[in-house]
Short mmCIF file of C-alpha atoms in Angstrom, two decimals:
data_model
loop_
_atom_site.label_atom_id
_atom_site.label_comp_id
_atom_site.label_asym_id
_atom_site.label_seq_id
_atom_site.Cartn_x
_atom_site.Cartn_y
_atom_site.Cartn_z
CA UNK E 219 39.89 -41.66 22.17
CA UNK E 220 40.11 -39.42 19.09
CA UNK E 221 43.35 -39.10 17.17
CA UNK E 222 42.92 -35.66 15.65
CA UNK E 223 46.38 -34.24 14.89
CA UNK E 224 47.37 -31.02 16.60
CA UNK E 225 50.44 -28.97 15.64
CA UNK E 226 53.59 -31.04 14.97
CA UNK E 227 55.64 -31.14 18.16
CA UNK E 228 57.98 -34.09 17.51
CA UNK E 229 61.65 -34.09 16.46
CA UNK E 230 62.03 -37.50 14.82
CA UNK E 231 58.46 -38.18 13.77
CA UNK E 232 57.66 -36.11 10.71
CA UNK E 233 54.26 -34.96 9.54
CA UNK E 234 54.66 -37.37 6.65
CA UNK E 235 55.23 -40.24 9.12
CA UNK E 236 51.95 -39.32 10.79
CA UNK E 237 49.56 -38.58 7.95
CA UNK E 238 50.76 -40.65 4.97
CA UNK E 239 51.45 -44.00 6.67
CA UNK E 240 49.24 -46.85 7.86
CA UNK E 241 46.34 -46.36 10.26
CA UNK E 242 48.51 -47.78 13.06
CA UNK E 243 51.27 -45.25 12.29
CA UNK E 244 48.74 -42.44 12.33
CA UNK E 245 47.19 -43.43 15.66
CA UNK E 246 50.45 -44.09 17.54
CA UNK E 247 52.33 -41.06 16.22
CA UNK E 248 49.36 -38.73 16.66
CA UNK E 249 49.15 -39.96 20.25
CA UNK E 250 52.86 -39.20 20.81
CA UNK E 251 52.68 -35.79 19.15
CA UNK E 252 49.56 -34.69 20.99
CA UNK E 253 50.84 -35.90 24.36
CA UNK E 254 54.17 -34.09 23.87
CA UNK E 255 52.30 -30.82 23.64
CA UNK E 256 51.16 -31.46 27.23
CA UNK E 257 54.82 -31.84 28.24
CA UNK E 258 56.01 -28.66 26.58
CA UNK E 259 57.55 -27.41 29.83
CA UNK E 260 59.55 -30.63 30.36
CA UNK E 261 63.23 -30.90 29.48
CA UNK E 262 64.40 -31.65 25.95
CA UNK E 263 65.84 -34.96 27.18
CA UNK E 264 62.50 -35.98 28.72
CA UNK E 265 60.60 -35.16 25.54
CA UNK E 266 63.16 -36.96 23.38
CA UNK E 267 62.93 -40.11 25.53
CA UNK E 268 59.13 -39.96 25.34
CA UNK E 269 59.27 -39.81 21.54
CA UNK E 270 62.05 -42.20 20.54
CA UNK E 271 62.62 -44.65 23.43
CA UNK E 272 59.16 -44.94 24.94
CA UNK E 273 57.44 -46.53 21.92
CA UNK E 274 60.37 -48.88 21.36
CA UNK E 275 60.39 -50.40 24.84
CA UNK E 276 56.58 -50.52 24.99
CA UNK E 277 56.37 -52.49 21.75
CA UNK E 278 59.26 -54.69 22.89
CA UNK E 279 57.49 -55.47 26.18
CA UNK E 280 54.31 -56.46 24.35
CA UNK E 281 56.34 -58.78 22.12
CA UNK E 282 58.25 -60.28 25.10
CA UNK E 283 54.97 -61.13 26.82
CA UNK E 284 53.50 -62.79 23.73
CA UNK E 285 56.69 -64.75 23.03
CA UNK E 286 57.04 -65.88 26.64
CA UNK E 287 53.51 -67.27 26.65
CA UNK E 288 53.98 -68.88 23.24
CA UNK E 289 57.24 -70.53 24.34
CA UNK E 290 55.70 -71.57 27.70
CA UNK E 291 58.43 -69.91 29.77
CA UNK E 292 58.12 -70.16 33.54
CA UNK E 293 60.34 -67.16 34.29
CA UNK E 294 61.97 -64.17 32.58
CA UNK E 295 65.49 -63.04 33.41
CA UNK E 296 66.22 -59.44 32.41
CA UNK E 297 69.99 -59.11 32.02
CA UNK E 298 72.01 -56.30 33.56
CA UNK E 299 72.37 -53.66 32.44
CA UNK E 300 70.19 -53.36 29.34
CA UNK E 301 67.27 -55.10 31.03
CA UNK E 302 66.84 -52.72 33.97
CA UNK E 303 64.53 -50.22 32.29
CA UNK E 304 62.90 -52.90 30.14
CA UNK E 305 61.86 -54.95 33.18
CA UNK E 306 60.59 -51.80 34.87
CA UNK E 307 58.45 -51.04 31.81
CA UNK E 308 57.28 -54.66 31.50
CA UNK E 309 55.94 -54.61 35.05
CA UNK E 310 54.13 -51.32 34.40
CA UNK E 311 52.50 -52.65 31.24
CA UNK E 312 51.38 -56.03 32.60
CA UNK E 313 51.14 -55.56 36.36
CA UNK E 314 49.74 -58.67 38.07
CA UNK E 315 49.47 -60.56 34.77
CA UNK E 316 53.21 -60.28 34.14
CA UNK E 317 55.21 -63.50 33.95
CA UNK E 318 57.49 -63.86 37.03
CA UNK E 319 60.73 -62.06 36.31
CA UNK E 320 64.04 -61.10 37.88
CA UNK E 321 66.77 -58.61 37.09
CA UNK E 322 70.02 -60.59 37.10
CA UNK E 323 73.69 -59.71 37.04
CA UNK E 324 75.36 -61.37 34.07
CA UNK E 325 77.81 -59.88 31.59
CA UNK E 326 80.34 -61.12 29.07
CA UNK E 327 82.99 -60.19 31.63
CA UNK E 328 81.47 -62.02 34.61
CA UNK E 329 80.85 -65.21 32.60
CA UNK E 330 84.07 -65.15 30.57
CA UNK E 331 86.34 -67.13 32.93
CA UNK E 332 83.72 -69.74 33.99
CA UNK E 333 82.83 -70.24 30.31
CA UNK E 334 86.45 -70.85 29.27
CA UNK E 335 87.05 -73.14 32.24
CA UNK E 336 83.91 -75.08 31.34
CA UNK E 337 84.96 -75.54 27.70
CA UNK E 338 88.68 -76.04 28.45
CA UNK E 339 89.70 -74.06 25.37
CA UNK E 340 91.29 -70.63 25.63
CA UNK E 341 90.38 -69.80 22.03
CA UNK E 342 86.73 -69.68 23.13
CA UNK E 343 87.64 -66.25 24.46
CA UNK E 344 86.65 -65.09 20.96
CA UNK E 345 82.99 -65.79 21.76
CA UNK E 346 83.08 -63.28 24.61
CA UNK E 347 84.68 -60.41 22.70
CA UNK E 348 83.23 -58.01 20.13
CA UNK E 349 86.22 -57.11 17.96
CA UNK E 350 88.46 -59.19 15.70
CA UNK E 351 91.78 -58.18 17.26
CA UNK E 352 93.03 -56.78 20.57
CA UNK E 353 96.35 -55.82 22.04
CA UNK E 354 97.70 -58.80 24.00
CA UNK E 355 97.84 -56.84 27.26
CA UNK E 356 94.10 -56.12 26.89
CA UNK E 357 93.31 -59.79 26.23
CA UNK E 358 95.17 -60.83 29.38
CA UNK E 359 93.44 -58.11 31.35
CA UNK E 360 90.10 -59.50 30.17
CA UNK E 361 91.17 -62.86 31.62
CA UNK E 362 92.36 -61.41 34.92
CA UNK E 363 95.98 -62.28 34.11
CA UNK E 364 99.10 -60.09 34.13
CA UNK E 365 101.23 -59.81 31.00
CA UNK E 366 104.53 -59.56 32.91
CA UNK E 367 104.06 -63.09 34.29
CA UNK E 368 103.99 -64.49 30.74
CA UNK E 369 106.25 -62.01 28.95
CA UNK E 370 109.00 -64.56 28.27
CA UNK E 371 106.57 -67.01 26.70
CA UNK E 372 105.11 -64.32 24.46
CA UNK E 373 108.65 -63.30 23.47
CA UNK E 374 109.34 -66.85 22.26
CA UNK E 375 106.65 -66.30 19.65
CA UNK E 376 107.84 -62.79 18.83
CA UNK E 377 104.91 -61.14 20.58
CA UNK E 378 104.93 -58.12 22.89
CA UNK E 379 102.31 -56.55 25.15
CA UNK E 380 101.03 -54.25 22.36
CA UNK E 381 101.02 -56.89 19.60
CA UNK E 382 97.60 -57.41 18.03
CA UNK E 383 96.09 -60.88 18.35
CA UNK E 384 92.82 -62.50 17.30
CA UNK E 385 91.47 -64.39 20.36
CA UNK E 386 90.56 -67.26 18.03
CA UNK E 387 94.26 -67.75 17.22
CA UNK E 388 95.53 -68.32 20.77
CA UNK E 389 95.49 -72.11 20.35
CA UNK E 390 98.07 -71.75 17.55
CA UNK E 391 100.60 -71.03 20.32
CA UNK E 392 100.28 -74.32 22.27
CA UNK E 393 102.83 -73.71 25.08
CA UNK E 394 101.47 -70.24 25.63
CA UNK E 395 97.86 -71.38 25.55
CA UNK E 396 98.58 -74.17 28.05
CA UNK E 397 100.32 -71.78 30.45
CA UNK E 398 97.52 -69.19 30.26
CA UNK E 399 94.85 -71.82 30.81
CA UNK E 400 96.73 -73.11 33.87
CA UNK E 401 96.93 -69.55 35.21
CA UNK E 402 93.22 -69.11 34.57
CA UNK E 403 92.44 -72.19 36.67
CA UNK E 404 94.32 -70.63 39.60
CA UNK E 405 92.53 -67.28 39.48
CA UNK E 406 89.14 -68.44 38.22
CA UNK E 407 87.96 -71.40 40.28
CA UNK E 408 86.46 -69.21 43.02
CA UNK E 409 84.65 -67.14 40.39
CA UNK E 410 83.26 -70.35 38.88
CA UNK E 411 82.04 -71.58 42.27
CA UNK E 412 80.40 -68.25 43.16
CA UNK E 413 78.62 -68.22 39.80
CA UNK E 414 77.16 -71.69 40.39
CA UNK E 415 75.88 -70.51 43.78
CA UNK E 416 74.39 -67.40 42.17
CA UNK E 417 72.59 -69.50 39.51
CA UNK E 418 71.01 -71.55 42.27
CA UNK E 419 70.13 -68.42 44.27
CA UNK E 420 68.15 -66.89 41.39
CA UNK E 421 66.47 -70.24 40.72
CA UNK E 422 67.57 -70.60 37.11
CA UNK E 423 65.78 -73.85 36.44
CA UNK E 424 63.16 -75.05 34.00
CA UNK E 425 62.34 -73.22 30.77
CA UNK E 426 63.42 -69.59 31.12
CA UNK E 427 63.61 -66.46 28.99
CA UNK E 428 66.77 -64.38 28.62
CA UNK E 429 65.83 -60.77 27.87
CA UNK E 430 68.45 -58.40 26.48
CA UNK E 431 68.97 -55.93 23.64
CA UNK E 432 70.96 -58.68 21.95
CA UNK E 433 73.05 -59.14 18.84
CA UNK E 434 74.84 -62.51 18.89
CA UNK E 435 73.28 -63.87 22.09
CA UNK E 436 76.77 -64.14 23.59
CA UNK E 437 75.71 -64.20 27.24
CA UNK E 438 73.04 -66.80 26.52
CA UNK E 439 75.63 -69.01 24.78
CA UNK E 440 77.93 -68.72 27.78
CA UNK E 441 75.08 -69.54 30.16
CA UNK E 442 73.94 -72.53 28.10
CA UNK E 443 77.45 -73.97 28.26
CA UNK E 444 77.80 -73.40 32.01
CA UNK E 445 74.31 -74.78 32.69
CA UNK E 446 75.28 -78.12 31.14
CA UNK E 447 77.11 -78.97 34.36
CA UNK E 448 74.86 -76.96 36.71
CA UNK E 449 71.40 -78.03 35.51
CA UNK E 450 71.29 -79.78 32.11
CA UNK E 451 67.48 -79.72 32.21
CA UNK E 452 67.40 -75.91 32.23
CA UNK E 453 66.54 -74.58 28.77
CA UNK E 454 67.01 -70.94 27.81
CA UNK E 455 65.13 -68.98 25.16
CA UNK E 456 66.61 -65.64 24.10
CA UNK E 457 64.20 -62.74 23.64
CA UNK E 458 66.12 -59.92 21.98
CA UNK E 459 65.52 -56.71 20.11
CA UNK E 460 67.62 -58.37 17.42
CA UNK E 461 69.51 -61.64 17.00
CA UNK E 462 72.12 -62.54 14.38
CA UNK E 463 74.10 -65.76 14.43
CA UNK E 464 77.80 -65.02 14.80
CA UNK E 465 79.80 -65.46 11.61
CA UNK E 466 81.95 -68.62 11.30
CA UNK E 467 80.64 -70.37 14.39
CA UNK E 468 78.71 -73.56 14.94
CA UNK E 469 77.36 -72.37 18.27
CA UNK E 470 73.62 -71.92 18.27
CA UNK E 471 71.03 -70.86 20.80
CA UNK E 472 67.26 -70.84 20.83
CA UNK E 473 66.58 -67.17 20.24
CA UNK E 474 63.96 -64.85 18.80
CA UNK E 475 64.37 -61.24 17.67
CA UNK E 476 61.85 -58.40 17.83
CA UNK E 477 63.43 -56.33 15.06
CA UNK E 478 65.16 -59.16 13.24
CA UNK E 479 66.38 -62.74 13.59
CA UNK E 480 68.82 -64.03 10.99
CA UNK E 481 71.41 -66.73 10.32
CA UNK E 482 73.54 -64.25 8.37
CA UNK E 483 74.77 -61.24 10.34
CA UNK E 484 75.95 -59.54 7.13
CA UNK E 485 72.29 -58.97 6.23
CA UNK E 486 71.75 -56.75 9.27
CA UNK E 487 75.23 -55.41 10.04
CA UNK E 488 73.91 -51.82 9.93
CA UNK E 489 71.56 -52.75 12.79
CA UNK E 490 74.57 -53.35 15.06
CA UNK E 491 75.08 -49.62 15.59
CA UNK E 492 71.42 -49.20 16.51
CA UNK E 493 71.56 -52.00 19.10
CA UNK E 494 74.78 -50.62 20.63
CA UNK E 495 73.28 -47.14 20.78
CA UNK E 496 70.17 -48.54 22.44
CA UNK E 497 72.24 -50.45 25.02
CA UNK E 498 73.93 -47.26 26.17
CA UNK E 499 70.67 -45.33 26.43
CA UNK E 500 69.21 -48.05 28.67
CA UNK E 501 72.07 -48.01 31.22
CA UNK E 502 71.23 -47.61 34.91
CA UNK E 503 73.79 -45.65 36.92
CA UNK E 504 75.91 -48.70 37.77
CA UNK E 505 78.94 -50.30 36.18
CA UNK E 506 79.13 -53.65 34.42
CA UNK E 507 79.18 -56.93 36.36
CA UNK E 508 82.79 -58.00 36.91
CA UNK E 509 82.20 -61.13 38.98
CA UNK E 510 80.56 -62.44 42.16
CA UNK E 511 81.22 -62.51 45.90
CA UNK E 512 79.60 -63.48 49.17
CA UNK E 513 77.20 -60.75 50.23
CA UNK E 514 74.69 -60.59 53.11
CA UNK E 515 74.32 -64.33 53.46
CA UNK E 516 74.13 -64.92 49.72
CA UNK E 517 76.00 -64.17 46.52
CA UNK E 518 76.05 -60.67 45.07
CA UNK E 519 77.65 -59.04 42.03
CA UNK E 520 80.96 -57.23 41.93
CA UNK E 521 80.18 -54.09 39.94
CA UNK E 522 82.63 -51.90 38.08
CA UNK E 523 82.51 -48.13 38.07
CA UNK E 524 79.71 -46.55 36.08
CA UNK E 525 80.72 -44.89 32.83
CA UNK E 526 81.29 -41.16 32.86
CA UNK E 527 78.00 -40.16 31.29
CA UNK E 528 75.78 -37.09 31.64
CA UNK E 529 73.58 -38.97 34.06
CA UNK E 530 71.19 -36.11 34.72
CA UNK E 531 70.42 -35.96 30.97
CA UNK E 532 70.13 -39.76 30.68
CA UNK E 533 67.85 -40.03 33.72
CA UNK E 534 65.54 -37.43 32.21
CA UNK E 535 65.61 -39.27 28.87
CA UNK E 536 64.65 -42.54 30.57
CA UNK E 537 61.98 -40.81 32.68
CA UNK E 538 60.42 -39.55 29.47
CA UNK E 539 60.36 -43.08 28.08
CA UNK E 540 58.70 -44.42 31.22
CA UNK E 541 56.13 -41.63 31.12
CA UNK E 542 55.19 -42.75 27.60
CA UNK E 543 54.81 -46.33 28.87
CA UNK E 544 52.45 -45.16 31.62
CA UNK E 545 50.45 -42.91 29.30
CA UNK E 546 50.19 -45.46 26.52
CA UNK E 547 49.12 -48.23 28.89
CA UNK E 548 45.99 -46.17 29.61
CA UNK E 549 45.09 -45.56 25.95
CA UNK E 550 47.07 -48.23 24.10
CA UNK E 551 44.51 -51.06 24.24
CA UNK E 552 42.24 -48.89 22.11
CA UNK E 553 45.00 -48.80 19.47
CA UNK E 554 46.07 -52.45 19.76
CA UNK E 555 49.40 -54.28 19.53
CA UNK E 556 52.25 -52.00 18.46
CA UNK E 557 54.17 -53.48 15.52
CA UNK E 558 58.00 -53.47 15.43
CA UNK E 559 57.95 -51.13 12.43
CA UNK E 560 55.91 -48.53 14.30
CA UNK E 561 57.69 -48.80 17.65
CA UNK E 562 61.22 -48.51 16.24
CA UNK E 563 60.76 -45.82 13.57
CA UNK E 564 61.35 -42.73 15.78
CA UNK E 565 64.46 -44.35 17.32
CA UNK E 566 65.81 -45.40 13.93
CA UNK E 567 65.16 -41.92 12.54
CA UNK E 568 67.37 -40.55 15.31
CA UNK E 569 70.00 -43.26 14.81
CA UNK E 570 70.21 -42.71 11.03
CA UNK E 571 69.70 -38.95 10.81
CA UNK E 572 70.59 -37.36 14.16
CA UNK E 573 70.34 -33.68 14.93
CA UNK E 574 73.54 -31.99 16.06
CA UNK E 575 72.27 -31.79 19.65
CA UNK E 576 71.84 -35.58 19.97
CA UNK E 577 74.97 -36.34 17.92
CA UNK E 578 77.09 -34.34 20.36
CA UNK E 579 75.38 -35.36 23.61
CA UNK E 580 74.99 -39.09 22.99
CA UNK E 581 78.02 -39.37 20.71
CA UNK E 582 80.33 -38.57 23.62
CA UNK E 583 78.89 -41.35 25.79
CA UNK E 584 81.41 -44.00 26.79
CA UNK E 585 81.07 -47.61 25.66
CA UNK E 586 82.98 -50.47 27.31
CA UNK E 587 84.72 -53.16 25.25
CA UNK E 588 87.64 -54.24 27.49
CA UNK E 589 88.72 -50.60 27.31
CA UNK E 590 86.45 -47.56 27.16
CA UNK E 591 85.75 -45.74 23.92
CA UNK E 592 83.39 -42.97 22.82
CA UNK E 593 80.37 -43.82 20.68
CA UNK E 594 81.08 -41.04 18.18
CA UNK E 595 83.60 -38.34 19.05
CA UNK E 596 85.53 -36.97 16.06
CA UNK E 597 88.49 -34.65 16.54
CA UNK E 598 88.83 -31.21 15.01
CA UNK E 599 89.18 -30.87 11.24
CA UNK E 600 92.59 -29.28 11.67
CA UNK E 601 93.90 -32.46 13.30
CA UNK E 602 92.66 -34.64 10.45
CA UNK E 603 94.26 -32.33 7.86
CA UNK E 604 97.65 -33.22 9.31
CA UNK E 605 96.74 -36.80 10.27
CA UNK E 606 94.52 -38.15 7.45
CA UNK E 607 95.00 -41.78 8.50
CA UNK E 608 93.52 -40.89 11.88
CA UNK E 609 90.26 -39.90 10.17
CA UNK E 610 89.86 -43.34 8.62
CA UNK E 611 90.74 -45.02 11.93
CA UNK E 612 88.43 -42.85 14.04
CA UNK E 613 85.56 -43.25 11.61
CA UNK E 614 86.09 -47.01 11.50
CA UNK E 615 86.11 -47.21 15.31
CA UNK E 616 83.05 -44.98 15.76
CA UNK E 617 80.06 -47.05 16.82
CA UNK E 618 77.53 -44.41 15.78
CA UNK E 619 78.92 -43.40 12.40
CA UNK E 620 76.01 -41.13 11.46
CA UNK E 621 76.67 -38.99 14.56
CA UNK E 622 80.39 -38.97 13.74
CA UNK E 623 79.69 -37.52 10.29
CA UNK E 624 77.11 -35.06 11.61
CA UNK E 625 79.63 -33.59 14.07
CA UNK E 626 82.40 -33.54 11.50
CA UNK E 627 80.18 -31.92 8.86
CA UNK E 628 77.77 -29.75 10.88
CA UNK E 629 76.69 -27.80 7.81
CA UNK E 630 75.25 -30.96 6.27
CA UNK E 631 71.51 -31.14 5.88
CA UNK E 632 69.94 -34.40 6.99
CA UNK E 633 69.39 -35.38 3.37
CA UNK E 634 73.01 -34.64 2.45
CA UNK E 635 74.17 -36.41 5.61
CA UNK E 636 72.39 -39.55 4.45
CA UNK E 637 74.09 -39.33 1.05
CA UNK E 638 77.51 -38.82 2.68
CA UNK E 639 76.99 -41.89 4.82
CA UNK E 640 75.88 -43.96 1.81
CA UNK E 641 78.97 -42.83 -0.13
CA UNK E 642 81.35 -43.74 2.70
CA UNK E 643 79.67 -47.13 3.03
CA UNK E 644 80.06 -47.70 -0.73
CA UNK E 645 83.75 -46.77 -0.60
CA UNK E 646 84.27 -49.12 2.33
CA UNK E 647 82.55 -51.97 0.45
CA UNK E 648 84.63 -51.31 -2.66
CA UNK E 649 87.82 -51.20 -0.61
CA UNK E 650 86.90 -54.48 1.09
CA UNK E 651 86.12 -56.19 -2.23
CA UNK E 652 89.39 -55.03 -3.72
CA UNK E 653 91.77 -55.65 -0.83
CA UNK E 654 90.05 -58.31 1.24
CA UNK E 655 88.11 -58.15 4.46
CA UNK E 656 91.17 -57.95 6.70
CA UNK E 657 92.73 -54.87 5.12
#
C-alpha cells in the first residue's frame, strides 16, 4: 500500500501532523485522510467519528490484546456502557484469535450498595462518587433512601435536605451514620444477593481483565472488595485508557493505562475531561445500570433511561469509527502497531481545540453524576453580565471547558482559544494557591 498524500480532507489532523511528524504519523494520518475522500458523501458525524474516534479505539484494542496476553488473562469483561463499542471493535480486529470476552452490566450505581454493605462503612460512599460535595438529598437518593425518613436526625446536626456534605464525612455523625447503614441493610440485601448470582452467571472467576475508559478504577475497586466474599481467588486486572490513583486513599488495584498510569492524579488532571468526553461518545442507546433482577431464568440488569442525546448523530459518529476499524484492519498490519500518541492525537486535538460545530453538538450532551448535567452548555452573555458569579460556577462545573469557552467566545480563533484556556487555568491555580483548595 502506498501512502501518497492527496488533498487534505481532515478536520482535526492538520497537514503539519501528516507531513512533519514521524513515519508512523505520516502513514496512519495519510491513510485516514485518503480514505475520508472516499467517504465524501457521508455525513459530517460519520466522517468525524472515522477521523477522531476510529484510530483511538483501534489502538486501544491492540493494546488490550497485548496486555491481556502479557498478564495471562483468561477472560475480558467489557464494562457497560463504555465497553460496548470497544468490545465490538475488539472482535472485529481479532476475530477468532480474540481472547474470550463478555459485555457486562456494572456501574458505580449498581455496585454502590453491595460495596458499602460489604465494607460496613457508610463513608466508603466517597469511593463511588465523583465530586467532593453533594446535597444531602442527592446522597440519600444515591443510596436508595428517602430524606424525609431521616429528617429529624439530620436536624439534630443542623443539616437540611439541601445542605452540602462530603460523603467521606458521614462517619463524623455517628447516630446518623448508624441509622442510614441500618436502613441500607433493609433495602440493599436483595440487591447484594442478585449481584452475587450475576457474578456467578457471567463466570467471573480466575484471572480476568476489566476493560473501561477508566480514571480511578472505581468499579474495579468495588468489584475487588465484593469478590473477597464471593470468590477470593478471582483476580482482576484493569485495562483502561487511563488510570490515576485516587487522591488521599490507600485503596489500590492492579491496573494499566493506555494513555497514562500514575500514582498522582494531579499530574494528569487535564486528562479527566478527555476521558469523560470519550465515555459519552461511546454510549450505546441505553441507560446506566441501576441494579439487578430475576430475568428469563437468570439475573438481568435494571437499566435507567437513556440520556437525552442526539442519538442519530451519535450513531453516525460511532458508525464512522467502526468503519475505520474495518478499513484499517485490512491495511493496518502493513503499518504495524499503532502507538498511543498516534491513535489519540486527532481526538485530543478535538478535545483541546474544538470547532464551534462540535462544541455545540457534543457540549450539550448530558452526563450523569447522581443528577444529570450538560458537558459544556454556557448561558447567554447577557445573563452572565447580570450574574457574574454564575459564570465562575458554570465554568467550574463544565466538564469540557474548552467547548464552554468556544461557545462563549465564538469569535476566538483556535490559537486564541488555547491562550484563553491557559489564562483561566493559571488564574484558577493562583486562586487555589492563595485561598486554599476548598475555596
